């Protein structure tokens, strides 16, 4: 027998799709154009490129599902806000020692290396969270994640760090840059049909996980970015907008950022 939740979702989906077709007097050609777009996205999707998810993101669906699933807390010190995963996370990023850099030696030219550090705490008690894994990923200055870019070594600009007893983390990465979501396929077609640009504001992705706490999938965004209030995939939340600070006296970085993660018990 079909699961009740699945049945409910499907009947609602059918109702809304029928309403959509009726209200707009959808033609056969228009419906087929939609089928074509989804087929193209499917043919194009691989381990390295999730075009169908990209279509959902352009339509604002992933961001809507995120805001429904993680409705913000009314606490004055709420847990860290979530944000969409996006299509570029990879599993099994390298495990790195605390204080290491996710920038592989010689992989990119940048004078915007950044020391990112802070704590992982229990949002309700303020206690340090030991054994929290931070899975981090970002693009190179050319706007490409390593799996999109033959010029970067495997797993460049990705890493996993685990907090010790003090709940602290510390890592080096790049100050992120704004860049376009891939727009050479169906996603680009959709954006052009909507008269929209493909740019995302500069961001760094994090997934913070530890047993007994709710995992946080999130991104932090650079306030100075021109696209900060105009993200092509609608992921920015105020509490995730940060200020990178110029850093002096550290031979490994020109900027720093203090960012604390607050977790909620399961
Ligand atoms: C999307 C998300 C990202 O983080 C990104 O870097 C590119 C695209 C997306 O939601 O489609
Ligand atoms: Fe991204």
mmCIF file of C-alpha atoms and ligand atoms in Angstrom:
data_model
loop_
_atom_site.group_PDB
_atom_site.id
_atom_site.type_symbol
_atom_site.label_atom_id
_atom_site.label_comp_id
_atom_site.label_asym_id
_atom_site.label_seq_id
_atom_site.Cartn_x
_atom_site.Cartn_y
_atom_site.Cartn_z
ATOM 1 C CA UNK A 1 0.000 0.000 0.000
ATOM 2 C CA UNK A 2 1.131 3.527 -0.775
ATOM 3 C CA UNK A 3 2.404 5.588 2.149
ATOM 4 C CA UNK A 4 -0.199 8.158 3.316
ATOM 5 C CA UNK A 5 2.207 11.103 3.064
ATOM 6 C CA UNK A 6 3.174 10.167 -0.490
ATOM 7 C CA UNK A 7 -0.509 9.870 -1.443
ATOM 8 C CA UNK A 8 -1.287 13.281 0.070
ATOM 9 C CA UNK A 9 1.647 14.954 -1.695
ATOM 10 C CA UNK A 10 0.763 13.415 -5.040
ATOM 11 C CA UNK A 11 -2.903 14.384 -4.914
ATOM 12 C CA UNK A 12 -1.978 17.940 -3.991
ATOM 13 C CA UNK A 13 0.637 18.075 -6.762
ATOM 14 C CA UNK A 14 -1.892 16.840 -9.320
ATOM 15 C CA UNK A 15 -4.443 19.372 -8.146
ATOM 16 C CA UNK A 16 -1.989 22.276 -8.465
ATOM 17 C CA UNK A 17 -0.595 21.159 -11.815
ATOM 18 C CA UNK A 18 -4.125 20.853 -13.205
ATOM 19 C CA UNK A 19 -5.041 24.291 -11.838
ATOM 20 C CA UNK A 20 -1.897 25.716 -13.442
ATOM 21 C CA UNK A 21 -2.778 24.210 -16.827
ATOM 22 C CA UNK A 22 -6.437 25.321 -16.640
ATOM 23 C CA UNK A 23 -5.728 28.865 -15.430
ATOM 24 C CA UNK A 24 -3.205 29.438 -18.190
ATOM 25 C CA UNK A 25 -5.014 27.473 -20.916
ATOM 26 C CA UNK A 26 -1.734 25.603 -21.438
ATOM 27 C CA UNK A 27 -1.193 24.511 -25.055
ATOM 28 C CA UNK A 28 0.314 21.208 -26.179
ATOM 29 C CA UNK A 29 3.394 23.075 -27.482
ATOM 30 C CA UNK A 30 3.911 24.835 -24.165
ATOM 31 C CA UNK A 31 3.566 21.634 -22.186
ATOM 32 C CA UNK A 32 6.045 19.878 -24.537
ATOM 33 C CA UNK A 33 8.506 22.772 -24.115
ATOM 34 C CA UNK A 34 8.422 22.076 -20.382
ATOM 35 C CA UNK A 35 8.961 18.362 -20.928
ATOM 36 C CA UNK A 36 11.900 19.168 -23.243
ATOM 37 C CA UNK A 37 13.528 21.409 -20.655
ATOM 38 C CA UNK A 38 13.293 18.715 -17.980
ATOM 39 C CA UNK A 39 14.608 16.071 -20.406
ATOM 40 C CA UNK A 40 17.577 18.274 -21.307
ATOM 41 C CA UNK A 41 18.314 18.856 -17.634
ATOM 42 C CA UNK A 42 18.164 15.118 -16.956
ATOM 43 C CA UNK A 43 20.461 14.260 -19.868
ATOM 44 C CA UNK A 44 22.931 16.872 -18.688
ATOM 45 C CA UNK A 45 22.977 15.850 -15.012
ATOM 46 C CA UNK A 46 25.954 13.819 -13.808
ATOM 47 C CA UNK A 47 27.860 13.367 -10.563
ATOM 48 C CA UNK A 48 29.531 16.637 -11.422
ATOM 49 C CA UNK A 49 26.535 18.663 -12.442
ATOM 50 C CA UNK A 50 23.012 18.524 -11.012
ATOM 51 C CA UNK A 51 21.087 20.519 -13.595
ATOM 52 C CA UNK A 52 17.661 19.468 -12.354
ATOM 53 C CA UNK A 53 18.443 20.760 -8.874
ATOM 54 C CA UNK A 54 19.696 23.959 -10.503
ATOM 55 C CA UNK A 55 16.298 24.393 -12.215
ATOM 56 C CA UNK A 56 14.566 23.984 -8.843
ATOM 57 C CA UNK A 57 16.934 26.568 -7.334
ATOM 58 C CA UNK A 58 16.262 29.118 -10.072
ATOM 59 C CA UNK A 59 12.539 28.641 -9.413
ATOM 60 C CA UNK A 60 13.161 29.328 -5.721
ATOM 61 C CA UNK A 61 12.014 25.862 -4.686
ATOM 62 C CA UNK A 62 15.070 24.738 -2.685
ATOM 63 C CA UNK A 63 15.138 28.045 -0.829
ATOM 64 C CA UNK A 64 11.401 27.798 -0.074
ATOM 65 C CA UNK A 65 11.722 24.222 1.175
ATOM 66 C CA UNK A 66 14.651 25.328 3.351
ATOM 67 C CA UNK A 67 12.658 28.163 4.912
ATOM 68 C CA UNK A 68 9.667 25.872 5.546
ATOM 69 C CA UNK A 69 11.808 23.132 7.061
ATOM 70 C CA UNK A 70 13.958 25.357 9.253
ATOM 71 C CA UNK A 71 11.587 28.090 10.359
ATOM 72 C CA UNK A 72 13.530 30.630 12.364
ATOM 73 C CA UNK A 73 13.479 30.390 16.120
ATOM 74 C CA UNK A 74 12.046 33.160 18.294
ATOM 75 C CA UNK A 75 14.917 32.834 20.796
ATOM 76 C CA UNK A 76 17.128 35.921 21.142
ATOM 77 C CA UNK A 77 20.146 33.699 20.479
ATOM 78 C CA UNK A 78 18.737 31.263 17.945
ATOM 79 C CA UNK A 79 20.654 28.365 16.430
ATOM 80 C CA UNK A 80 22.640 29.197 13.296
ATOM 81 C CA UNK A 81 20.316 29.618 10.329
ATOM 82 C CA UNK A 82 20.345 27.059 7.544
ATOM 83 C CA UNK A 83 20.634 27.766 3.813
ATOM 84 C CA UNK A 84 20.302 25.687 0.666
ATOM 85 C CA UNK A 85 22.812 22.930 -0.100
ATOM 86 C CA UNK A 86 23.113 23.788 -3.799
ATOM 87 C CA UNK A 87 24.415 21.367 -6.444
ATOM 88 C CA UNK A 88 28.157 21.377 -5.682
ATOM 89 C CA UNK A 89 28.668 19.595 -2.373
ATOM 90 C CA UNK A 90 30.783 16.424 -2.645
ATOM 91 C CA UNK A 91 31.014 13.692 -0.086
ATOM 92 C CA UNK A 92 34.350 12.592 1.407
ATOM 93 C CA UNK A 93 36.113 15.960 1.346
ATOM 94 C CA UNK A 94 39.636 15.634 2.808
ATOM 95 C CA UNK A 95 39.880 15.522 6.613
ATOM 96 C CA UNK A 96 42.204 18.330 7.639
ATOM 97 C CA UNK A 97 43.890 19.286 10.895
ATOM 98 C CA UNK A 98 42.547 22.268 12.751
ATOM 99 C CA UNK A 99 44.280 25.387 11.441
ATOM 100 C CA UNK A 100 44.951 23.920 7.970
ATOM 101 C CA UNK A 101 44.031 25.544 4.652
ATOM 102 C CA UNK A 102 41.492 24.148 2.185
ATOM 103 C CA UNK A 103 43.471 25.890 -0.572
ATOM 104 C CA UNK A 104 45.782 23.221 -2.003
ATOM 105 C CA UNK A 105 49.345 24.520 -2.508
ATOM 106 C CA UNK A 106 49.833 26.238 -5.865
ATOM 107 C CA UNK A 107 46.223 25.659 -6.931
ATOM 108 C CA UNK A 108 45.117 29.286 -7.166
ATOM 109 C CA UNK A 109 46.588 32.778 -7.294
ATOM 110 C CA UNK A 110 44.991 34.906 -4.617
ATOM 111 C CA UNK A 111 45.904 37.706 -2.264
ATOM 112 C CA UNK A 112 42.669 37.229 -0.364
ATOM 113 C CA UNK A 113 43.450 34.227 1.841
ATOM 114 C CA UNK A 114 41.252 34.303 4.912
ATOM 115 C CA UNK A 115 41.536 32.946 8.432
ATOM 116 C CA UNK A 116 38.073 31.773 9.501
ATOM 117 C CA UNK A 117 37.672 30.724 13.114
ATOM 118 C CA UNK A 118 35.206 30.587 15.961
ATOM 119 C CA UNK A 119 33.329 28.229 18.190
ATOM 120 C CA UNK A 120 30.657 25.585 17.901
ATOM 121 C CA UNK A 121 28.357 25.786 20.917
ATOM 122 C CA UNK A 122 25.007 24.525 22.144
ATOM 123 C CA UNK A 123 22.672 27.461 21.462
ATOM 124 C CA UNK A 124 20.587 26.764 24.569
ATOM 125 C CA UNK A 125 23.367 26.287 27.130
ATOM 126 C CA UNK A 126 26.341 28.007 25.497
ATOM 127 C CA UNK A 127 28.470 24.923 26.155
ATOM 128 C CA UNK A 128 31.279 24.044 23.756
ATOM 129 C CA UNK A 129 30.416 21.212 21.367
ATOM 130 C CA UNK A 130 33.196 18.664 21.027
ATOM 131 C CA UNK A 131 33.532 16.455 17.972
ATOM 132 C CA UNK A 132 31.544 18.704 15.627
ATOM 133 C CA UNK A 133 32.504 18.150 12.007
ATOM 134 C CA UNK A 134 32.615 21.219 9.755
ATOM 135 C CA UNK A 135 32.466 20.308 6.080
ATOM 136 C CA UNK A 136 33.490 23.379 4.053
ATOM 137 C CA UNK A 137 33.543 24.135 0.319
ATOM 138 C CA UNK A 138 33.917 27.171 -1.914
ATOM 139 C CA UNK A 139 34.891 28.205 -5.454
ATOM 140 C CA UNK A 140 38.251 29.345 -6.748
ATOM 141 C CA UNK A 141 38.625 33.041 -7.662
ATOM 142 C CA UNK A 142 37.518 32.117 -11.206
ATOM 143 C CA UNK A 143 34.081 31.268 -9.786
ATOM 144 C CA UNK A 144 34.386 27.524 -10.371
ATOM 145 C CA UNK A 145 34.155 24.629 -7.919
ATOM 146 C CA UNK A 146 36.911 22.074 -8.462
ATOM 147 C CA UNK A 147 34.583 19.547 -10.099
ATOM 148 C CA UNK A 148 33.692 22.152 -12.730
ATOM 149 C CA UNK A 149 37.289 23.114 -13.404
ATOM 150 C CA UNK A 150 40.003 20.949 -14.992
ATOM 151 C CA UNK A 151 42.582 23.493 -13.812
ATOM 152 C CA UNK A 152 42.112 22.609 -10.133
ATOM 153 C CA UNK A 153 43.314 19.508 -8.281
ATOM 154 C CA UNK A 154 40.740 17.024 -7.025
ATOM 155 C CA UNK A 155 38.973 18.176 -3.841
ATOM 156 C CA UNK A 156 40.605 21.601 -3.935
ATOM 157 C CA UNK A 157 38.887 24.175 -1.705
ATOM 158 C CA UNK A 158 37.083 21.488 0.290
ATOM 159 C CA UNK A 159 37.826 20.150 3.717
ATOM 160 C CA UNK A 160 36.439 18.647 6.908
ATOM 161 C CA UNK A 161 37.513 19.827 10.359
ATOM 162 C CA UNK A 162 36.544 18.386 13.732
ATOM 163 C CA UNK A 163 36.325 20.417 16.943
ATOM 164 C CA UNK A 164 38.147 19.352 20.090
ATOM 165 C CA UNK A 165 36.939 19.716 23.688
ATOM 166 C CA UNK A 166 36.979 23.508 23.538
ATOM 167 C CA UNK A 167 34.510 23.535 20.609
ATOM 168 C CA UNK A 168 36.831 25.813 18.647
ATOM 169 C CA UNK A 169 37.569 25.665 14.953
ATOM 170 C CA UNK A 170 40.157 27.440 12.826
ATOM 171 C CA UNK A 171 40.866 27.148 9.113
ATOM 172 C CA UNK A 172 42.211 29.014 6.115
ATOM 173 C CA UNK A 173 40.300 29.498 2.880
ATOM 174 C CA UNK A 174 39.807 32.263 0.315
ATOM 175 C CA UNK A 175 37.681 35.328 0.700
ATOM 176 C CA UNK A 176 34.870 34.172 -1.574
ATOM 177 C CA UNK A 177 33.980 35.772 -4.918
ATOM 178 C CA UNK A 178 30.623 36.237 -6.602
ATOM 179 C CA UNK A 179 30.063 34.074 -9.645
ATOM 180 C CA UNK A 180 27.380 32.927 -12.052
ATOM 181 C CA UNK A 181 25.513 29.679 -11.566
ATOM 182 C CA UNK A 182 26.020 27.512 -14.678
ATOM 183 C CA UNK A 183 23.937 29.153 -17.409
ATOM 184 C CA UNK A 184 25.033 27.296 -20.535
ATOM 185 C CA UNK A 185 22.209 24.752 -20.298
ATOM 186 C CA UNK A 186 18.513 24.538 -19.359
ATOM 187 C CA UNK A 187 19.151 26.672 -16.250
ATOM 188 C CA UNK A 188 20.424 29.483 -18.489
ATOM 189 C CA UNK A 189 17.411 29.103 -20.768
ATOM 190 C CA UNK A 190 15.106 29.460 -17.788
ATOM 191 C CA UNK A 191 16.964 32.538 -16.497
ATOM 192 C CA UNK A 192 16.774 34.223 -19.908
ATOM 193 C CA UNK A 193 13.057 33.472 -20.166
ATOM 194 C CA UNK A 194 12.661 35.197 -16.799
ATOM 195 C CA UNK A 195 14.956 38.148 -17.708
ATOM 196 C CA UNK A 196 17.143 37.288 -14.729
ATOM 197 C CA UNK A 197 20.896 37.331 -14.156
ATOM 198 C CA UNK A 198 22.789 34.183 -13.025
ATOM 199 C CA UNK A 199 24.926 35.726 -10.263
ATOM 200 C CA UNK A 200 25.252 34.473 -6.715
ATOM 201 C CA UNK A 201 26.766 36.668 -3.998
ATOM 202 C CA UNK A 202 30.157 35.494 -2.670
ATOM 203 C CA UNK A 203 29.664 32.711 -0.134
ATOM 204 C CA UNK A 204 31.292 29.817 1.714
ATOM 205 C CA UNK A 205 29.338 26.601 2.289
ATOM 206 C CA UNK A 206 29.316 24.750 5.623
ATOM 207 C CA UNK A 207 27.702 21.587 6.903
ATOM 208 C CA UNK A 208 28.092 21.241 10.666
ATOM 209 C CA UNK A 209 27.275 17.829 12.096
ATOM 210 C CA UNK A 210 27.682 16.102 15.440
ATOM 211 C CA UNK A 211 25.689 13.282 17.053
ATOM 212 C CA UNK A 212 22.797 14.453 19.283
ATOM 213 C CA UNK A 213 22.515 17.818 17.500
ATOM 214 C CA UNK A 214 20.516 18.853 14.468
ATOM 215 C CA UNK A 215 22.834 19.122 11.464
ATOM 216 C CA UNK A 216 23.178 22.578 9.918
ATOM 217 C CA UNK A 217 23.573 23.003 6.184
ATOM 218 C CA UNK A 218 24.381 26.641 5.582
ATOM 219 C CA UNK A 219 26.324 29.303 3.723
ATOM 220 C CA UNK A 220 27.858 32.578 4.881
ATOM 221 C CA UNK A 221 27.749 35.608 2.617
ATOM 222 C CA UNK A 222 30.090 38.579 2.164
ATOM 223 C CA UNK A 223 28.256 41.833 2.970
ATOM 224 C CA UNK A 224 30.315 43.842 0.459
ATOM 225 C CA UNK A 225 29.056 41.743 -2.440
ATOM 226 C CA UNK A 226 27.060 43.635 -5.094
ATOM 227 C CA UNK A 227 24.640 40.686 -5.388
ATOM 228 C CA UNK A 228 23.989 40.349 -1.664
ATOM 229 C CA UNK A 229 20.333 41.376 -2.015
ATOM 230 C CA UNK A 230 19.889 39.862 -5.448
ATOM 231 C CA UNK A 231 20.923 36.181 -5.252
ATOM 232 C CA UNK A 232 19.944 34.184 -8.366
ATOM 233 C CA UNK A 233 18.840 31.298 -6.101
ATOM 234 C CA UNK A 234 17.372 33.267 -3.138
ATOM 235 C CA UNK A 235 19.545 31.790 -0.375
ATOM 236 C CA UNK A 236 20.682 34.868 1.595
ATOM 237 C CA UNK A 237 19.456 35.345 5.181
ATOM 238 C CA UNK A 238 20.432 38.385 7.277
ATOM 239 C CA UNK A 239 22.041 36.364 10.054
ATOM 240 C CA UNK A 240 24.342 34.684 7.522
ATOM 241 C CA UNK A 241 25.795 37.941 6.152
ATOM 242 C CA UNK A 242 29.309 38.545 7.510
ATOM 243 C CA UNK A 243 32.067 41.167 7.461
ATOM 244 C CA UNK A 244 35.523 39.970 6.471
ATOM 245 C CA UNK A 245 38.182 42.067 8.236
ATOM 246 C CA UNK A 246 41.641 42.975 6.944
ATOM 247 C CA UNK A 247 44.282 41.009 8.852
ATOM 248 C CA UNK A 248 47.840 42.047 9.580
ATOM 249 C CA UNK A 249 50.727 40.017 10.921
ATOM 250 C CA UNK A 250 49.628 36.628 9.596
ATOM 251 C CA UNK A 251 51.847 35.473 6.703
ATOM 252 C CA UNK A 252 49.114 33.052 5.610
ATOM 253 C CA UNK A 253 46.139 35.388 5.304
ATOM 254 C CA UNK A 254 45.119 38.929 4.369
ATOM 255 C CA UNK A 255 41.633 38.724 5.908
ATOM 256 C CA UNK A 256 39.972 37.179 8.915
ATOM 257 C CA UNK A 257 36.482 36.263 9.944
ATOM 258 C CA UNK A 258 35.161 35.241 13.339
ATOM 259 C CA UNK A 259 32.010 33.183 12.931
ATOM 260 C CA UNK A 260 30.381 31.137 15.693
ATOM 261 C CA UNK A 261 28.050 28.235 15.013
ATOM 262 C CA UNK A 262 25.186 27.525 17.422
ATOM 263 C CA UNK A 263 23.575 24.121 17.355
ATOM 264 C CA UNK A 264 20.278 22.830 18.699
ATOM 265 C CA UNK A 265 19.851 19.394 20.316
ATOM 266 C CA UNK A 266 17.908 16.861 18.256
HETATM 267 C C1 LIG B 1 23.550 26.961 -6.521
HETATM 268 C C2 LIG B 1 24.034 26.998 -5.250
HETATM 269 C C3 LIG B 1 25.332 27.279 -5.034
HETATM 270 O O1 LIG B 1 25.871 27.340 -3.819
HETATM 271 C C4 LIG B 1 26.158 27.543 -6.071
HETATM 272 O O2 LIG B 1 27.417 27.805 -5.741
HETATM 273 C C5 LIG B 1 25.677 27.528 -7.351
HETATM 274 C C6 LIG B 1 24.361 27.224 -7.584
HETATM 275 C C7 LIG B 1 22.159 26.615 -6.714
HETATM 276 O O3 LIG B 1 21.444 26.642 -5.738
HETATM 277 O O4 LIG B 1 21.776 26.298 -7.822
HETATM 278 FE FE1 LIG B 2 27.944 27.725 -3.867
#
